[in-house]
Amino acid sequence: MSKKEKKRPSSFSLMFRRLFGIQEKERDILKEEQMQSPFRTIVRNFVSNKVSMFGTIVFVLIFLTVFIGSAIYPLDVNFQDTTQQNVSPGFNMMSVPKELKSNAQQISVGATFGVGIDQNGKLYQWGKLSDKLKKMPDTNAKYTQVSAGFNHALALTEDGNVVTWGYDRLGLNNIPFEVKDATDVKQILAGYQMSFVVTEGGELYYWGNPNAMSITIPDEVQGNIEKVVANLSTAFALTKDGQVVMLSNSTTPFANIPEEIQGQVMDVAANDRAAAAVTADGQVHVWGTNDYNLFEVPEAVQGSVSAIAGGRFHFSVLTNEGTVYSWGNDMYNQSSAPELTGITQLDSGYFQNYAIDAGGNVTGWGLKGYLFGTDQYGRDVALRMLAGGRMTMTIGAIAVIISTIIGVIIGGISGYYGGWIDNILMRLTEIVMSIPFLPLAIVLSSIVGNKLSEVGRISMIMVILGFLSWPGLARLIRAQVLSAREQEYVTAAKAMGIREFTLIFRHILPNVITVVIVNTTLSFATCLLTESSLSFIGFGVVEPSPTWGNMLNSAQSSDVIANMWWRWVFPSIALSLAVVSINLIGDGMRDAIDPKSNER
């Protein structure tokens, strides 16, 4: 034997390698075929294909993300919030400037931003700032108060001047002359498309959009106002003699102010579901609508509350001991107040809270931002992508299962029996193949879609997809069965008296199942695209239920494409990755099944 020739391993070496699972680095083709079954050979070929493995990993990650993620973070399909419309991705809503974090005098919460002043009267702002909000007033002036609203802000200078910036339409920039000439401004408040000013003399002035809320100030109240608070629909005044007055004539639950608290109120707050007041004995009283358990005031705070503030759907209180508590809606952790001590100031608004201690140190909790931004209704795009991906994949998977079952049955029977049965089934296949899917789906959706429930509409889409996409697989199975029925094992099975249906589906079909798997994989990608296309043009799954297709449907305008890129980029990427990864898996399976794939 030549020295260059590889020595044959001893029997002991072979036993050792088999015992510890050590494989030879190189095997010839004959050894490989002897040691591995065809299935193991297919698996080995597939695993060795790096592109297909990459596609498999990507698809598994997408699949686990949408199904596990949507279970962990369930979506309320009916949730909408006008204050969070078209917010760009990022988590900087509560990124308080470091110069202010340990030197704060006051902080106020806006819809997606915050404003504050330090102990030297310097003005700061942060968060999701519009172009108009970025145009701050004189930064060299010294400020004593700030207030953030929906998309505008107010500030009070040391000289008593009220300045406003941000959204300047609907009269928000028209500061009344009485306010401009006033030198005794006590409180400023930027609300939802409205601005309020209270003077030391108890006079209340307001300006902005009269359609946002209708303000009515009783004569006996004007000149006796201590503080004003507002939500998205109404405002309340706290008078100097401890009375709470609703500044509107509307008959809503907000008007049900408890009689027993009148004359004893020290502080008042309002959110968009309820209002609350703190009486002189430190008790909190809530009225309005008991959504999000807003009436369930923590027992630990009753009798020791000194101040209260309201967000969008939650309340926060400051106790006499300098601790804070929050309750109500906790969608963005805005009601998960940390354990704090020594707090002297508290502000809540929309979905954020800020607490300031005696040393000027700031602690915030609540909504920091959105991973993929929000859409035109203020809905979290990331949550809708999770739920939409689950819906899209579920529809595609069930449609593929339906088409595979039909295709296998018709193709198997047609290929095995041949003759007139084959002719009838193949003509039926050609008829179904000639039916255009999209026109049929659009017509059915228009005729019966509005008469069905959401579940019925989704079921109709899955059934239509399944019943119209089987012909290709049926013809492929027919060809495979025509070849396999002439094999020796089929003849032997017939001689043993095995029933024909058993022969087709238990003996012939397993020998052609790899072709079915490849075709099914590729059909799954096609069904994903078809469902998304149907939803995109408005004839598939409709709002508010999300799919990747109808999420793209709402991003067709040039304004959205140019300025709200996150509304179409992320769903497009998710759909593209899912379809491409499935196709890579299908191509890898096809190459793995082909015995000559490694030679190409």
XYZ file of C-alpha atoms in Angstrom:
600
model
C 0.000 0.000 0.000
C 1.318 3.445 -0.880
C 2.063 5.888 1.959
C -0.193 8.448 0.298
C -3.122 6.073 0.414
C -5.366 6.358 3.410
C -5.186 3.370 5.748
C -8.347 1.476 6.417
C -9.447 1.975 10.043
C -9.241 -1.044 12.321
C -12.332 -2.736 13.712
C -11.489 -1.308 17.150
C -11.320 2.195 15.637
C -14.669 1.727 13.928
C -16.241 0.486 17.150
C -14.797 3.440 19.077
C -16.122 5.948 16.545
C -19.569 4.402 16.530
C -19.655 4.244 20.343
C -18.913 7.951 20.747
C -20.709 9.134 17.626
C -17.530 10.240 15.829
C -18.052 10.385 12.068
C -15.435 10.072 9.389
C -14.580 13.345 7.719
C -14.842 11.834 4.278
C -17.001 9.005 2.978
C -17.478 7.793 -0.506
C -20.907 7.709 -2.079
C -21.386 3.963 -1.616
C -20.667 4.104 2.130
C -23.024 7.059 2.546
C -25.874 5.303 0.790
C -25.328 2.149 2.841
C -25.355 3.928 6.207
C -28.156 6.460 5.696
C -31.763 6.042 4.689
C -33.156 8.190 1.843
C -34.897 10.407 4.397
C -31.653 10.995 6.301
C -29.896 11.740 3.028
C -32.545 14.357 2.185
C -32.170 15.923 5.633
C -28.372 15.964 5.314
C -28.583 17.602 1.896
C -31.028 20.186 3.166
C -28.969 21.021 6.262
C -25.832 21.388 4.168
C -27.580 24.019 2.030
C -26.676 27.253 3.839
C -29.162 29.392 1.933
C -32.066 27.075 2.777
C -31.005 26.866 6.413
C -30.870 30.653 6.562
C -34.411 30.784 5.174
C -35.532 28.179 7.717
C -34.084 30.141 10.621
C -35.671 33.381 9.417
C -39.081 31.770 8.946
C -38.983 30.028 12.345
C -38.070 33.320 14.013
C -40.928 35.129 12.246
C -43.364 32.323 13.066
C -42.431 32.208 16.760
C -42.412 35.989 17.025
C -45.904 36.519 15.622
C -47.571 33.621 17.442
C -45.810 33.854 20.812
C -45.601 37.653 20.699
C -49.305 38.094 19.931
C -50.130 35.756 22.836
C -47.916 37.672 25.279
C -49.030 41.096 24.009
C -52.686 40.682 23.002
C -54.172 43.321 20.733
C -57.371 45.221 21.459
C -58.609 45.630 17.887
C -61.092 48.340 18.910
C -58.494 50.529 20.645
C -57.910 53.967 19.120
C -56.263 57.078 20.524
C -56.362 60.373 18.673
C -53.586 61.775 20.852
C -51.076 59.194 19.569
C -51.628 59.462 15.824
C -48.673 58.890 13.487
C -45.986 58.834 16.162
C -42.597 57.907 14.719
C -40.623 54.912 16.059
C -38.341 55.425 19.026
C -38.292 55.516 22.812
C -37.389 59.141 23.498
C -40.723 60.462 24.794
C -39.370 60.553 28.330
C -35.741 61.406 27.540
C -35.444 64.262 30.007
C -32.307 66.344 29.255
C -29.496 65.508 31.675
C -29.187 69.206 32.608
C -32.759 69.078 33.916
C -32.740 65.620 35.535
C -31.131 66.785 38.772
C -32.130 70.450 38.695
C -35.854 70.525 37.876
C -38.305 73.109 39.111
C -41.364 71.992 37.120
C -42.223 69.464 34.404
C -45.382 69.173 32.324
C -46.532 66.268 30.162
C -47.766 66.579 26.567
C -49.238 63.942 24.272
C -45.863 62.739 22.991
C -43.426 65.219 24.506
C -42.547 67.008 27.715
C -41.505 70.511 28.733
C -39.787 71.653 31.891
C -37.870 74.441 33.589
C -34.892 74.117 35.882
C -34.308 75.936 39.132
C -32.656 78.762 37.198
C -35.738 79.285 35.030
C -34.245 77.788 31.862
C -36.708 76.161 29.444
C -36.315 72.595 28.087
C -38.364 70.246 25.938
C -37.950 66.657 24.691
C -39.785 63.741 23.081
C -41.546 63.542 19.731
C -41.411 67.183 18.678
C -43.116 68.539 15.582
C -41.341 71.158 13.496
C -43.444 73.871 15.136
C -42.728 72.635 18.643
C -39.017 72.776 17.889
C -39.353 76.557 17.420
C -39.087 77.359 21.120
C -39.615 80.878 22.482
C -36.748 83.027 23.770
C -34.396 80.593 25.482
C -32.564 83.429 27.234
C -35.669 84.486 29.155
C -36.325 83.234 32.676
C -39.483 81.178 33.094
C -41.535 80.387 36.165
C -44.226 78.036 34.775
C -44.680 75.672 31.829
C -47.558 73.579 30.545
C -47.634 71.027 27.711
C -50.772 70.182 25.771
C -51.720 67.933 22.911
C -49.463 69.558 20.316
C -48.695 72.988 21.746
C -47.193 74.429 24.930
C -47.432 77.479 27.163
C -44.829 79.175 29.337
C -44.896 82.051 31.806
C -41.899 84.353 32.003
C -40.543 85.979 35.125
C -42.043 89.249 33.882
C -45.526 87.722 33.785
C -45.737 87.299 29.990
C -47.526 84.235 28.621
C -45.913 82.749 25.504
C -47.129 79.878 23.329
C -45.523 77.721 20.637
C -46.218 74.585 18.688
C -49.471 74.112 16.770
C -50.692 77.617 15.974
C -54.004 77.072 14.198
C -57.589 77.006 15.501
C -56.869 80.181 17.458
C -54.219 78.663 19.713
C -51.816 81.492 18.940
C -54.385 84.233 19.604
C -53.591 85.084 23.198
C -56.328 87.410 24.549
C -55.357 91.019 25.239
C -56.478 90.584 28.853
C -53.858 87.877 29.256
C -51.158 89.850 27.458
C -51.753 92.834 29.738
C -52.096 90.760 32.918
C -49.305 90.941 35.484
C -50.806 88.590 38.036
C -51.012 85.239 36.179
C -51.315 82.424 38.698
C -51.747 79.335 36.512
C -51.299 78.422 32.868
C -52.737 75.269 31.306
C -52.252 73.884 27.794
C -55.059 71.449 27.040
C -56.359 69.626 24.007
C -56.534 72.402 21.365
C -57.312 74.858 24.172
C -55.297 77.118 26.464
C -56.295 78.450 29.911
C -54.951 81.153 32.219
C -56.023 81.844 35.809
C -55.069 85.136 37.452
C -54.434 85.900 41.109
C -57.782 87.627 41.112
C -59.555 84.394 40.247
C -60.313 85.328 36.630
C -60.242 82.575 34.002
C -59.347 83.245 30.366
C -59.277 80.672 27.580
C -58.680 80.545 23.837
C -58.295 77.971 21.064
C -60.666 75.663 19.223
C -64.259 76.226 20.414
C -65.299 72.947 18.786
C -62.903 70.941 20.950
C -64.841 71.794 24.094
C -67.618 74.218 24.949
C -66.603 76.341 27.951
C -69.203 78.111 30.068
C -68.054 80.105 33.096
C -70.875 80.889 35.563
C -70.933 84.503 36.726
C -70.655 83.491 40.364
C -67.515 81.472 39.582
C -65.614 84.007 37.495
C -63.339 85.935 39.844
C -63.365 83.115 42.402
C -61.241 80.481 40.614
C -58.217 78.910 42.280
C -57.276 76.301 39.661
C -58.501 74.872 36.362
C -58.019 71.349 34.960
C -59.117 69.931 31.615
C -59.380 66.717 29.634
C -60.189 66.191 25.965
C -63.860 67.179 26.269
C -64.433 69.432 29.253
C -62.835 71.477 32.033
C -63.300 71.866 35.785
C -62.638 74.826 38.034
C -61.659 74.660 41.692
C -62.907 77.758 43.470
C -61.217 79.524 46.342
C -63.916 78.302 48.719
C -63.308 74.605 47.891
C -66.039 74.066 45.305
C -65.658 72.013 42.095
C -67.495 73.455 39.105
C -67.817 71.824 35.705
C -67.256 74.479 33.030
C -69.750 72.990 30.595
C -73.506 72.556 30.318
C -73.282 69.016 28.937
C -75.065 66.259 30.830
C -72.289 63.692 31.019
C -71.090 61.497 33.912
C -68.552 64.259 34.617
C -71.437 66.412 35.849
C -72.176 64.006 38.731
C -69.957 65.859 41.205
C -70.514 64.452 44.730
C -72.385 66.986 46.845
C -70.641 65.948 50.055
C -67.231 67.160 48.866
C -68.304 70.685 47.945
C -66.624 73.279 50.095
C -63.867 70.876 51.205
C -61.851 70.330 48.014
C -58.110 71.070 48.093
C -57.134 69.766 44.666
C -58.867 68.427 41.552
C -57.848 66.416 38.489
C -59.515 64.992 35.389
C -58.743 62.335 32.836
C -60.825 61.264 29.869
C -63.017 58.852 31.799
C -63.398 60.362 35.247
C -62.640 63.303 37.523
C -61.258 63.194 41.053
C -60.962 65.576 43.982
C -58.890 65.609 47.162
C -60.687 66.913 50.238
C -59.193 68.530 53.308
C -59.064 65.202 55.151
C -56.764 63.701 52.480
C -59.484 61.538 50.945
C -59.814 60.994 47.182
C -63.300 61.074 45.614
C -63.830 59.939 42.012
C -66.817 60.397 39.716
C -67.525 59.911 36.028
C -67.161 56.532 34.282
C -65.585 53.623 36.140
C -63.450 52.394 33.251
C -60.066 50.826 34.040
C -61.108 50.607 37.743
C -60.647 54.345 38.173
C -62.995 54.339 41.158
C -60.752 51.805 42.936
C -58.583 54.275 44.863
C -55.725 52.475 46.679
C -56.575 52.119 50.364
C -53.001 53.002 51.281
C -53.434 56.598 50.109
C -56.840 57.418 51.539
C -56.481 60.020 54.266
C -52.971 61.144 53.319
C -53.233 62.634 49.804
C -51.968 66.174 49.295
C -52.114 66.499 45.476
C -53.610 64.637 42.507
C -53.002 64.645 38.758
C -54.779 62.944 35.862
C -53.445 61.400 32.670
C -55.379 59.980 29.762
C -56.930 57.031 31.614
C -55.190 57.041 34.995
C -54.672 59.076 38.164
C -51.537 59.711 40.214
C -51.414 61.136 43.743
C -48.781 62.609 46.037
C -49.104 61.848 49.739
C -48.160 63.913 52.761
C -45.208 61.575 53.307
C -43.775 62.386 49.870
C -44.693 59.056 48.234
C -46.574 58.561 44.977
C -49.249 56.132 43.822
C -50.928 55.578 40.437
C -53.956 53.547 39.356
C -56.181 53.054 36.327
C -55.178 51.959 32.840
C -51.681 50.456 32.795
C -51.242 49.763 29.093
C -47.912 51.594 29.004
C -46.941 51.123 32.682
C -48.240 54.604 33.446
C -49.960 53.243 36.570
C -46.897 51.325 37.780
C -45.501 54.021 40.040
C -42.054 53.281 41.504
C -41.358 53.412 45.240
C -40.271 57.000 45.837
C -39.799 59.173 48.904
C -39.249 62.869 49.428
C -41.340 63.871 46.409
C -42.535 67.480 46.397
C -44.096 67.818 42.915
C -46.070 65.471 40.683
C -47.353 65.867 37.141
C -49.312 63.376 35.032
C -50.585 63.723 31.517
C -51.642 61.409 28.723
C -49.479 58.316 29.357
C -46.531 59.658 31.367
C -45.803 60.779 34.915
C -42.961 62.814 36.434
C -42.094 63.196 40.100
C -39.633 65.793 41.437
C -38.025 65.549 44.867
C -36.771 68.351 47.113
C -33.367 68.292 45.425
C -34.799 68.725 41.936
C -34.197 65.095 40.893
C -36.651 63.780 38.314
C -38.189 60.291 38.138
C -40.520 59.364 35.293
C -42.671 56.358 34.441
C -45.079 55.508 31.660
C -44.964 55.505 27.866
C -41.434 55.938 26.522
C -42.338 55.416 22.871
C -43.214 52.830 20.243
C -40.953 50.238 18.630
C -42.480 50.671 15.154
C -44.474 53.875 15.713
C -48.248 54.301 15.458
C -50.744 54.519 12.609
C -53.395 57.081 11.676
C -55.614 55.956 14.566
C -52.902 56.018 17.223
C -52.565 52.213 17.272
C -49.238 50.538 17.990
C -47.842 49.292 14.663
C -45.679 46.640 16.364
C -48.663 45.064 18.141
C -50.713 45.144 14.956
C -47.859 43.510 13.040
C -47.782 40.646 15.541
C -51.539 40.112 15.347
C -51.550 40.736 11.591
C -48.751 38.238 11.005
C -50.621 35.599 12.974
C -53.745 36.248 10.920
C -51.903 36.209 7.586
C -50.019 32.995 8.378
C -53.103 31.273 9.775
C -55.142 32.039 6.665
C -52.278 30.895 4.425
C -51.679 27.693 6.400
C -55.332 26.607 6.506
C -55.794 27.413 2.812
C -52.742 25.270 1.994
C -54.047 22.399 4.126
C -57.391 22.502 2.292
C -55.759 22.627 -1.139
C -53.269 19.869 -0.247
C -55.984 17.489 0.936
C -58.056 18.044 -2.206
C -55.044 17.895 -4.505
C -53.703 14.668 -2.993
C -57.082 12.902 -3.139
C -57.944 13.913 -6.695
C -54.398 13.471 -8.017
C -53.984 10.080 -6.341
C -57.303 8.685 -7.582
C -56.825 10.088 -11.079
C -53.300 8.740 -11.454
C -54.059 5.287 -10.080
C -57.292 4.482 -11.876
C -56.688 6.296 -15.173
C -59.248 5.845 -17.936
C -62.560 7.680 -17.778
C -62.033 8.570 -14.080
C -58.774 10.264 -14.993
C -60.426 12.136 -17.866
C -63.280 13.441 -15.694
C -61.044 14.514 -12.835
C -58.516 16.202 -15.106
C -61.241 18.115 -16.940
C -62.544 19.238 -13.519
C -59.015 20.303 -12.638
C -58.743 22.350 -15.819
C -62.083 24.039 -15.121
C -60.987 25.052 -11.633
C -57.625 26.255 -12.985
C -59.464 28.531 -15.437
C -61.368 30.323 -12.652
C -59.620 33.658 -11.901
C -59.142 33.863 -8.161
C -59.028 37.602 -7.496
C -62.162 38.522 -9.515
C -64.119 35.684 -7.866
C -62.935 36.684 -4.381
C -63.798 40.329 -5.026
C -67.285 39.462 -6.296
C -68.034 37.136 -3.374
C -66.649 39.642 -0.891
C -68.839 42.392 -2.358
C -71.976 40.251 -2.433
C -71.837 38.365 0.841
C -68.862 39.875 2.657
C -70.842 42.568 4.477
C -73.456 40.008 5.539
C -70.881 37.860 7.327
C -69.243 38.307 10.662
C -65.496 38.935 10.778
C -64.883 35.244 11.522
C -67.159 34.253 8.639
C -65.390 36.608 6.259
C -61.975 35.224 7.222
C -63.274 31.660 6.879
C -64.626 32.480 3.417
C -61.207 33.751 2.321
C -59.482 30.602 3.583
C -61.984 28.306 1.848
C -61.810 30.200 -1.455
C -58.014 30.142 -1.364
C -57.989 26.421 -0.583
C -60.584 25.361 -3.143
C -59.009 27.278 -6.015
C -55.327 26.453 -5.472
C -55.313 22.618 -5.575
C -55.212 21.885 -9.349
C -51.443 22.305 -9.720
C -50.717 19.870 -6.902
C -53.331 17.403 -8.211
C -51.676 17.243 -11.633
C -48.259 16.797 -10.022
C -49.509 13.945 -7.802
C -51.238 12.330 -10.786
C -47.959 12.237 -12.699
C -46.108 10.738 -9.748
C -48.766 8.087 -9.124
C -48.896 7.145 -12.815
C -45.192 6.314 -12.547
C -45.354 4.617 -9.149
C -48.315 2.323 -9.922
C -46.173 0.294 -12.285
C -43.570 -0.495 -9.625
C -43.059 -4.023 -8.311
C -44.190 -3.251 -4.760
C -47.567 -2.086 -6.110
C -47.987 -5.290 -8.103
C -47.087 -7.312 -5.022
C -49.583 -5.388 -2.895
C -52.324 -6.048 -5.460
C -51.493 -9.762 -5.429
C -51.861 -9.774 -1.641
C -55.412 -8.402 -1.991
C -54.844 -4.985 -0.417
C -57.733 -2.648 -1.086
C -57.158 -0.028 -3.765
C -57.698 3.027 -1.558
C -55.315 1.581 1.024
C -52.837 0.916 -1.750
C -53.052 4.481 -3.022
C -52.850 6.359 0.259
C -50.741 3.999 2.411
C -48.303 2.542 -0.099
C -47.990 4.773 -3.158
C -48.517 8.187 -1.568
C -45.695 7.876 1.040
C -43.286 7.311 -1.848
C -44.219 10.622 -3.452
C -44.787 12.611 -0.245
C -41.569 14.580 -0.638
C -42.951 16.162 -3.799
C -46.114 17.082 -1.884
C -44.069 18.734 0.858
C -42.091 20.848 -1.613
C -45.219 21.927 -3.481
C -47.072 22.695 -0.235
C -44.201 24.828 1.035
C -44.121 26.915 -2.131
C -47.933 27.164 -2.154
C -47.841 28.514 1.404
C -45.780 31.485 0.230
C -48.211 32.043 -2.644
C -51.189 31.989 -0.258
C -49.515 34.573 1.983
C -49.090 36.898 -0.989
C -52.631 36.245 -2.244
C -54.223 36.972 1.124
C -52.131 40.111 1.528
C -53.034 41.247 -1.997
C -56.729 40.688 -1.329
C -56.587 42.585 1.977
C -54.498 45.311 0.368
C -57.196 46.098 -2.200
C -59.869 46.029 0.504
C -61.591 42.713 -0.227
C -59.909 40.509 2.352
C -59.702 40.919 6.096
C -61.002 44.395 6.906
C -60.282 46.847 9.680
C -60.023 46.849 12.603
C -58.678 43.265 12.423
C -55.101 43.541 11.135
C -53.203 41.600 8.502
C -49.988 42.610 6.804
C -51.998 43.277 3.662
C -54.571 45.694 5.092
C -51.856 47.457 7.090
C -50.274 48.316 3.740
C -53.693 49.343 2.414
C -53.771 52.295 4.842
C -50.359 53.503 3.659
C -51.095 54.197 0.003
C -51.130 58.000 0.008
C -48.049 59.922 -1.046
C -48.064 61.777 2.268
C -47.825 58.525 4.224
C -45.136 57.133 1.927
C -43.045 60.284 2.270
C -43.614 61.292 5.895
C -44.921 58.226 7.779
C -42.518 55.667 6.346
C -42.812 53.306 9.316
C -46.440 52.524 8.450
C -45.461 50.719 5.245
C -41.775 49.827 5.646
C -42.134 47.413 8.579
C -45.167 45.445 7.272
C -43.496 45.249 3.850
C -40.272 43.908 5.342
C -42.134 41.330 7.432
C -44.192 40.066 4.480
C -41.169 40.002 2.177
C -39.000 38.118 4.672
C -41.750 35.562 5.311
C -42.379 34.885 1.615
C -38.700 34.806 0.618
C -37.760 32.529 3.528
C -40.568 30.081 2.662
C -39.436 30.011 -0.968
C -35.858 29.367 0.133
C -37.088 26.445 2.231
C -39.049 25.062 -0.728
C -36.102 25.414 -3.086
C -33.843 23.724 -0.547
C -36.258 20.823 -0.195
C -36.472 20.428 -3.953
C -32.678 20.351 -4.250
C -32.363 17.931 -1.321
C -34.823 15.479 -2.884
C -33.035 15.589 -6.229
C -30.214 12.988 -5.983
C -28.045 15.029 -8.347
C -28.419 18.307 -6.469
C -24.952 18.050 -4.918
C -23.319 17.716 -8.346
C -24.693 21.019 -9.653
